[in-house]
Tab-separated table of C-alpha atoms in Angstrom:
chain	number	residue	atom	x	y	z
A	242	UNK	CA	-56.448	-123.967	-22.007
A	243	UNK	CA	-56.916	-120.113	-22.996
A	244	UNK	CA	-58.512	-120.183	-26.612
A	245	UNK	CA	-55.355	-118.556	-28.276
A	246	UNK	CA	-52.965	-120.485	-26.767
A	247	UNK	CA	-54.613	-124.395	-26.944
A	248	UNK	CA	-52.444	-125.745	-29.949
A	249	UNK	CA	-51.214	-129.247	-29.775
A	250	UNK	CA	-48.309	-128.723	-31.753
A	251	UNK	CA	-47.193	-125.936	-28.945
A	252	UNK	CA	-44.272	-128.114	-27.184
A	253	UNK	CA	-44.302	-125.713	-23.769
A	254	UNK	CA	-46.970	-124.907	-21.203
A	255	UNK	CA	-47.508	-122.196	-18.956
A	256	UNK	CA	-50.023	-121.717	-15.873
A	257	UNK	CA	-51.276	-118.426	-14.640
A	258	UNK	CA	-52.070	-117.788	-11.419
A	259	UNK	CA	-55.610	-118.185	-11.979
A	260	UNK	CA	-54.651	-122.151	-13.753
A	261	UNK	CA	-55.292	-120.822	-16.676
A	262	UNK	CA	-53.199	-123.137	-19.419
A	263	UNK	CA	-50.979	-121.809	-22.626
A	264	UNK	CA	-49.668	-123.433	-25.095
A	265	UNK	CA	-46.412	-122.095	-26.789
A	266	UNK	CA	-43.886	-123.242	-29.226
A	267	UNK	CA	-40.701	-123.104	-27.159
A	268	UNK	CA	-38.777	-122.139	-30.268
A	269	UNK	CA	-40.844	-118.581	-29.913
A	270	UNK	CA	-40.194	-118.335	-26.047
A	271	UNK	CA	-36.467	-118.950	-26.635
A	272	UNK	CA	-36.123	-116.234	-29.789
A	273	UNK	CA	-38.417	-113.471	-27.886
A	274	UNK	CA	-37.196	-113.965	-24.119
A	275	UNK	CA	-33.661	-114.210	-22.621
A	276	UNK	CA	-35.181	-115.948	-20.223
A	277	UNK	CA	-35.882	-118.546	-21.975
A	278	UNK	CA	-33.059	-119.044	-23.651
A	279	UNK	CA	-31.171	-119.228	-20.595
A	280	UNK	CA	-33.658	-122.099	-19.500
A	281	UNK	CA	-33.333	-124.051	-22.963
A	282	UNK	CA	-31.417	-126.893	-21.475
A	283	UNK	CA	-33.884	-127.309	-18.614
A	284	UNK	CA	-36.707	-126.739	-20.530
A	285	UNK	CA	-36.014	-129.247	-22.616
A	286	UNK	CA	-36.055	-131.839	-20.209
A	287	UNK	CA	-39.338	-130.608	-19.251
A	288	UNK	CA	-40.816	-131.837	-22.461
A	289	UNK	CA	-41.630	-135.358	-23.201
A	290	UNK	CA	-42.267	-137.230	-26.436
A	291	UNK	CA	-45.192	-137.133	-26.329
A	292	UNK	CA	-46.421	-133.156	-25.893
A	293	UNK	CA	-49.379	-133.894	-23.439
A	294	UNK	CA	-47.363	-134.945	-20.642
A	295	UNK	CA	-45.420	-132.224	-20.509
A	296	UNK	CA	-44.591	-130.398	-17.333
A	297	UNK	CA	-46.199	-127.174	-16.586
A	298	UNK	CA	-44.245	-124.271	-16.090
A	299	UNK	CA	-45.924	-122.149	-13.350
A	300	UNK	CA	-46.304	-118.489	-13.695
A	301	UNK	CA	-47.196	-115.528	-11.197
A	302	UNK	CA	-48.570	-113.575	-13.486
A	303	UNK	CA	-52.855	-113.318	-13.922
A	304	UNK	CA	-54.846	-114.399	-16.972
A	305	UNK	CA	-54.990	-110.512	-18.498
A	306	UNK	CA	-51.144	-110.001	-17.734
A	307	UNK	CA	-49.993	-112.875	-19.220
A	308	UNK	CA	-52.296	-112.990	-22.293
A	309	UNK	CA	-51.697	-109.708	-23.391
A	310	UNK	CA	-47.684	-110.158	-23.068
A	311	UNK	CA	-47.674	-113.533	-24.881
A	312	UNK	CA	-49.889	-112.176	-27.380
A	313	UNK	CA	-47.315	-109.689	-28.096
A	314	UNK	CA	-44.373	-112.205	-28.473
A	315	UNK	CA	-46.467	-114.098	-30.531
A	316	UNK	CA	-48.047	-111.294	-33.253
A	317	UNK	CA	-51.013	-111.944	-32.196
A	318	UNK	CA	-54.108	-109.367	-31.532
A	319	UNK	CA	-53.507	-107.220	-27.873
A	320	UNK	CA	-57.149	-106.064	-26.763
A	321	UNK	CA	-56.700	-102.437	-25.715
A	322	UNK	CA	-54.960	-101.293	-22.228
A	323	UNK	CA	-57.532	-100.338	-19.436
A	324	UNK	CA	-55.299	-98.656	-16.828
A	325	UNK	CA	-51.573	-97.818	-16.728
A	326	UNK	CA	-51.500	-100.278	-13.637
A	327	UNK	CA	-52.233	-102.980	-15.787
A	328	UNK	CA	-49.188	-102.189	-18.232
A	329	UNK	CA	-46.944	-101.977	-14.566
A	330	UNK	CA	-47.623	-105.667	-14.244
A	331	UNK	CA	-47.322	-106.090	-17.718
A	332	UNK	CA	-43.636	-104.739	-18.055
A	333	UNK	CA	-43.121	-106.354	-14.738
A	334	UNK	CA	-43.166	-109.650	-16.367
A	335	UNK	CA	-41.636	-108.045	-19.686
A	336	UNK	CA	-38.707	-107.323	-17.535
A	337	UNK	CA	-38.233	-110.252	-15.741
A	338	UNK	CA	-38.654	-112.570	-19.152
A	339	UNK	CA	-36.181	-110.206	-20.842
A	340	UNK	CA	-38.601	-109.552	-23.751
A	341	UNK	CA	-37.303	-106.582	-25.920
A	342	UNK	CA	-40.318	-107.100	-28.318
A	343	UNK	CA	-43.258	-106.380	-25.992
A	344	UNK	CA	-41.000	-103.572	-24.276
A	345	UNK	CA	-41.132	-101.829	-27.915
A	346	UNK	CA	-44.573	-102.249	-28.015
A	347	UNK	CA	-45.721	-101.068	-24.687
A	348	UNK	CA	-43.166	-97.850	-25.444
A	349	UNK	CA	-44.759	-97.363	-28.287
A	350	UNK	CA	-48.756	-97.155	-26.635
A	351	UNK	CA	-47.412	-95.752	-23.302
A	352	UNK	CA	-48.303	-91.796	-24.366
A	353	UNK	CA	-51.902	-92.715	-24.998
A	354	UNK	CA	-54.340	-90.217	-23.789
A	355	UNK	CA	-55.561	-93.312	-20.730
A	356	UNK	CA	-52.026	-93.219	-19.036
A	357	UNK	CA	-51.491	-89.515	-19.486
A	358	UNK	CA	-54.278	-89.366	-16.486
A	359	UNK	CA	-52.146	-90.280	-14.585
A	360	UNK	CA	-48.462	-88.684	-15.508
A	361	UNK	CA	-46.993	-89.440	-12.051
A	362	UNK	CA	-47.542	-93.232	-12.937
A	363	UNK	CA	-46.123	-92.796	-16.124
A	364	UNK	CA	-42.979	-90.598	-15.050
A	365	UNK	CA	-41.991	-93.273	-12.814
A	366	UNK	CA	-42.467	-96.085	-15.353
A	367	UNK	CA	-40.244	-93.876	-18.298
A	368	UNK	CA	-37.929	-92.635	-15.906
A	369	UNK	CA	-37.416	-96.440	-14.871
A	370	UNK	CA	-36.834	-97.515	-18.520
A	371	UNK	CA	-34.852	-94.989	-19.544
A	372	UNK	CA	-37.884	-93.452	-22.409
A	373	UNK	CA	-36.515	-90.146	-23.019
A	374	UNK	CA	-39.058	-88.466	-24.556
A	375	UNK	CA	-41.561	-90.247	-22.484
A	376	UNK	CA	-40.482	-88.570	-19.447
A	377	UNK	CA	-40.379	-85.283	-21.003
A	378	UNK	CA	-43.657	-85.771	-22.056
A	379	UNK	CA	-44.925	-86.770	-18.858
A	380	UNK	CA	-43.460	-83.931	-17.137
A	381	UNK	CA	-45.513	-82.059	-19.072
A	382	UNK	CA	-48.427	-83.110	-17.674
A	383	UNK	CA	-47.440	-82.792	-13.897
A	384	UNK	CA	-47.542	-79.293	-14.372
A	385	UNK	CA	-51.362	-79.012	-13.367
A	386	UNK	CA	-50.308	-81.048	-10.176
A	387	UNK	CA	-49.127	-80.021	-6.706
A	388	UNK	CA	-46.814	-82.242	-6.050
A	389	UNK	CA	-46.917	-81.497	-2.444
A	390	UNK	CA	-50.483	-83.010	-1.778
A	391	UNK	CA	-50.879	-86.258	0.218
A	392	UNK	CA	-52.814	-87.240	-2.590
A	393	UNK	CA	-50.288	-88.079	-5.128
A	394	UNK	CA	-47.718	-89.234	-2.290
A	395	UNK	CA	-48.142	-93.425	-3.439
A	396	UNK	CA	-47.417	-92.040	-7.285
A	397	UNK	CA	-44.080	-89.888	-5.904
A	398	UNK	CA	-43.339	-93.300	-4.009
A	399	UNK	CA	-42.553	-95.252	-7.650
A	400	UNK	CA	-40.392	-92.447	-8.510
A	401	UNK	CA	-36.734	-93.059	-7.969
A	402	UNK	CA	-34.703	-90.227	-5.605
A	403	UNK	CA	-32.984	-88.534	-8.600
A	404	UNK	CA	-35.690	-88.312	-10.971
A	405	UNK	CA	-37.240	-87.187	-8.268
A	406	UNK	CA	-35.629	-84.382	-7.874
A	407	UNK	CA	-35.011	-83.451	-11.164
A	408	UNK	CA	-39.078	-83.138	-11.385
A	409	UNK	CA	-39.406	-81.015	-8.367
A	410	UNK	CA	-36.822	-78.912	-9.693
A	411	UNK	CA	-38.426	-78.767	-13.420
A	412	UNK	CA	-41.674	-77.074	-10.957
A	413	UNK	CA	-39.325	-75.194	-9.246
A	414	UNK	CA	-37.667	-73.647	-11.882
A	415	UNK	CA	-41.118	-72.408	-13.812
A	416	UNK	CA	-41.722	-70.540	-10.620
A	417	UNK	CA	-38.632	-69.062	-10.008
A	418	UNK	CA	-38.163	-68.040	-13.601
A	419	UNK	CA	-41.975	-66.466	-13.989
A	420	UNK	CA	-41.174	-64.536	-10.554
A	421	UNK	CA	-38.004	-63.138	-11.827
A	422	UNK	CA	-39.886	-62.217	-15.247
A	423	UNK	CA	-42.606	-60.494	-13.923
A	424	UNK	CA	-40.642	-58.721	-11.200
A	425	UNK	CA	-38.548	-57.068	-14.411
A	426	UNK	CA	-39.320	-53.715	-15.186
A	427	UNK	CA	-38.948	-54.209	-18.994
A	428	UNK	CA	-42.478	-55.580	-19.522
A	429	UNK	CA	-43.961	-54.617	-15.996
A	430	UNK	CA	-42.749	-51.260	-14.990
A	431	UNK	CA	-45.439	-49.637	-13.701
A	432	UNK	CA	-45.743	-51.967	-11.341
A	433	UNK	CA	-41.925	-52.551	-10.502
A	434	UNK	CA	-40.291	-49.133	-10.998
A	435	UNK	CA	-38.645	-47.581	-7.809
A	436	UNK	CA	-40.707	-44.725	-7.874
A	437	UNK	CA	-43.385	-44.582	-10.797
A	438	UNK	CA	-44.882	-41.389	-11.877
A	439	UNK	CA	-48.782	-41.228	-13.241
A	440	UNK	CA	-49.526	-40.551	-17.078
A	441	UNK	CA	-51.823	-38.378	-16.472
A	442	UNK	CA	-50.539	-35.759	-13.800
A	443	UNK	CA	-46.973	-37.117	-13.017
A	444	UNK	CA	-48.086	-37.620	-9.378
A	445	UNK	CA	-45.966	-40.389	-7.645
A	446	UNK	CA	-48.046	-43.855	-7.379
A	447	UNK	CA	-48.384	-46.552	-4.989
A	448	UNK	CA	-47.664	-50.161	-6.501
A	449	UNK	CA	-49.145	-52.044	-3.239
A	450	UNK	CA	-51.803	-53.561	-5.341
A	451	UNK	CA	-49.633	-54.774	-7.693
A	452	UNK	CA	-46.915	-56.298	-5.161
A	453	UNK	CA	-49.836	-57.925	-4.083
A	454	UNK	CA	-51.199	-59.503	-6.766
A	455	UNK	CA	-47.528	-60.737	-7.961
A	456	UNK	CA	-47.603	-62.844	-4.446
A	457	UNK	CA	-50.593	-64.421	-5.535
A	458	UNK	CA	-49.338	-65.219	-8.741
A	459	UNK	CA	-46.816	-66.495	-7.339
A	460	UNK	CA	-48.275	-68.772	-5.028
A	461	UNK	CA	-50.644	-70.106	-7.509
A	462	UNK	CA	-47.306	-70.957	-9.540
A	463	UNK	CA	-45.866	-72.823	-6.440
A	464	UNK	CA	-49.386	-74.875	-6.507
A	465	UNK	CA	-49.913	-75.533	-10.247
A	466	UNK	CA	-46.748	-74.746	-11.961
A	467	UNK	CA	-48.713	-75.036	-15.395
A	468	UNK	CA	-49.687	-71.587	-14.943
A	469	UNK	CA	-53.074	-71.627	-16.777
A	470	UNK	CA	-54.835	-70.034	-13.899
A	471	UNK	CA	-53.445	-67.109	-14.342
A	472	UNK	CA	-54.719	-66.146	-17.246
A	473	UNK	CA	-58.293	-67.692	-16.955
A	474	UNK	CA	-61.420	-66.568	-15.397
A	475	UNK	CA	-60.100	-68.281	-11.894
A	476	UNK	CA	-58.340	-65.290	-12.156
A	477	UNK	CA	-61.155	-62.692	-12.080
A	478	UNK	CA	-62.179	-63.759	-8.615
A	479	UNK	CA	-59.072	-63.142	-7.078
A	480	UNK	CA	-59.043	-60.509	-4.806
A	481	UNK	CA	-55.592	-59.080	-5.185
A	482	UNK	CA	-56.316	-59.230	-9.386
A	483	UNK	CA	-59.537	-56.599	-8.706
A	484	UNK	CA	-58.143	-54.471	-6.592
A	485	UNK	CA	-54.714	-54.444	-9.406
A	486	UNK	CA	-57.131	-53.800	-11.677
A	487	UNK	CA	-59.321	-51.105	-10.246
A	488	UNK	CA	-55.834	-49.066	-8.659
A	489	UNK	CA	-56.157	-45.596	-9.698
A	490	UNK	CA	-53.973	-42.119	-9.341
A	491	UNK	CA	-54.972	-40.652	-5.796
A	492	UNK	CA	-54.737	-37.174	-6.913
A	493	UNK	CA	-58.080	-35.777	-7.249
A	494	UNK	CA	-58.614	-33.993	-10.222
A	495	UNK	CA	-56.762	-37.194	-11.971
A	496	UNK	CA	-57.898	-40.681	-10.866
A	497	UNK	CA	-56.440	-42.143	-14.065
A	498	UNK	CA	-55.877	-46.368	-14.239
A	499	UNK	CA	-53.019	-47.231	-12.913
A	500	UNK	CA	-52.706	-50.619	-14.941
A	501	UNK	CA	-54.350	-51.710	-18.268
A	502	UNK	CA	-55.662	-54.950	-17.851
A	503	UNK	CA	-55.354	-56.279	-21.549
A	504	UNK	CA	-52.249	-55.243	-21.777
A	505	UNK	CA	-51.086	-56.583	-18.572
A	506	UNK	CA	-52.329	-60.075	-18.822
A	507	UNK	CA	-50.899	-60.116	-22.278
A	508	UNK	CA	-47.707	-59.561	-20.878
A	509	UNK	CA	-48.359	-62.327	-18.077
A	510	UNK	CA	-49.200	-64.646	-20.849
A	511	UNK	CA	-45.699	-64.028	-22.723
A	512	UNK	CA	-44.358	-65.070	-19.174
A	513	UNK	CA	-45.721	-68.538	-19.007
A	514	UNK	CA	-45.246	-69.289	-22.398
A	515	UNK	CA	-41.516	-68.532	-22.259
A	516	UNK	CA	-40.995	-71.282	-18.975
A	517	UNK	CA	-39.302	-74.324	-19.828
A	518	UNK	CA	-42.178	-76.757	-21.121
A	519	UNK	CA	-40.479	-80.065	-19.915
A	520	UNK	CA	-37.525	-81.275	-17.583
């Protein structure tokens, strides 16, 4: 028997896969599980006068799974949660026992810093329950992903069609929106005005570097929507950001700076943090 669960006066038993033996009261299974109490009549047959020759009920479940999830329906102490795929298999068996009381609980660890690692993982398990704010939250921290690479392809495979969707369009839509910000001219028009005359000698000005350099951007939005790349020193190495950077008036007796840097990346910065921050 597993050291919590060894009680005598427990009147049900179940095995794990690894024939590991719990004892439980089955007055506890049938107030914490709808599966259970859908089983009462049966179950009760299953238990003799006298306790120790009652019948085993089998479970698929292993030891740590099953443990940790009758711990919960018991108030008992849960040892901490190694890896989100540990809580799959837990709410795997939370679901098919119909146990809204371990549900809560899991809900109420799922945002802890170990399964936010992984955000695909835990998209697809909020998304699947219905957590609301658990999704958002998620969401959040696909942003540093591409979404595209083979690597994360199992993680997109637990995510149902629509939701999905709705997170490729949540990436999509920080894109589009940054694109359509920094091609304004309100904040950018040095760079986006039709024809842009220098400060310094009113000489008309090329804005190739710049066109440039909003590509990038935008391709490095497409990759890693979170946009924090663009306005760290990743940034500095960029080709198409030096030569933005060093564009100057072509007129000889001029050669003024055709962009201020601080105040440019300033105004990038306003961009990113004006993009939707969840789906």
């Amino acid at each position: 028997y597993h050291s919590q669960f060894s009680s005598s006066d427990a009147d049900t038993i179940l095995v794990s896969s690894e024939d590991t033996m719990y004892r439980i009261p089955s007055f506890t299974l049938r107030n914490t599980c709808g599966l259970f109490r859908t089983l009462a009549a049966p179950a009760q047959q299953l238990v003799q006068s006298d306790k120790d020759t009652s019948v085993p009920i089998e479970v698929a479940e292993k030891d740590k799974v099953l443990a940790k999830v009758l711990s919960m329906i018991c108030g008992l102490h849960t040892e901490n949660w190694e890896s989100i795929g540990e809580v799959e298999d837990a709410l795997s068996l939370v679901q098919k026992w119909d146990a809204p009381g371990p549900l809560s609980i899991i809900r109420g660890a799922i945002t802890a810093p170990v399964f936010l690692a992984e955000p695909l993982r835990l998209y697809a398990l909020a998304t699947r329950f219905g957590w609301e704010e658990e999704a958002q939250l998620a969401s959040t921290h696909t942003l540093a992903m591409n979404l595209y690479g083979d690597e994360h392809r199992a993680s997109l495979e637990r995510v149902s069609s629509h939701h999905l969707l709705v997170l490729l369009r949540f990436h999509r839509r920080r894109r589009d929106e940054f694109k359509n910000m920094v091609d304004g001219e309100g904040m950018f028009e040095a760079g986006n005005a039709t024809r842009y005359l220098c400060v310094g000698c009113t000489k008309e000005v090329s804005n190739h570097t710049w066109r440039e350099f909003k590509s990038r951007m935008f391709c490095e939005m497409d990759r890693r929507p979170l946009g924090d790349t663009l306005v760290g020193l990743e940034m500095e190495e960029w080709a198409e950001a030096t030569a933005c950077w060093s564009a100057k008036c072509r007129k000889t007796d001029c050669g003024r700076v055709q962009y201020n840097k601080l105040d440019t990346l300033r105004d990038i910065k306003k961009c990113i943090d004006r993009l939707p921050l969840h789906i």
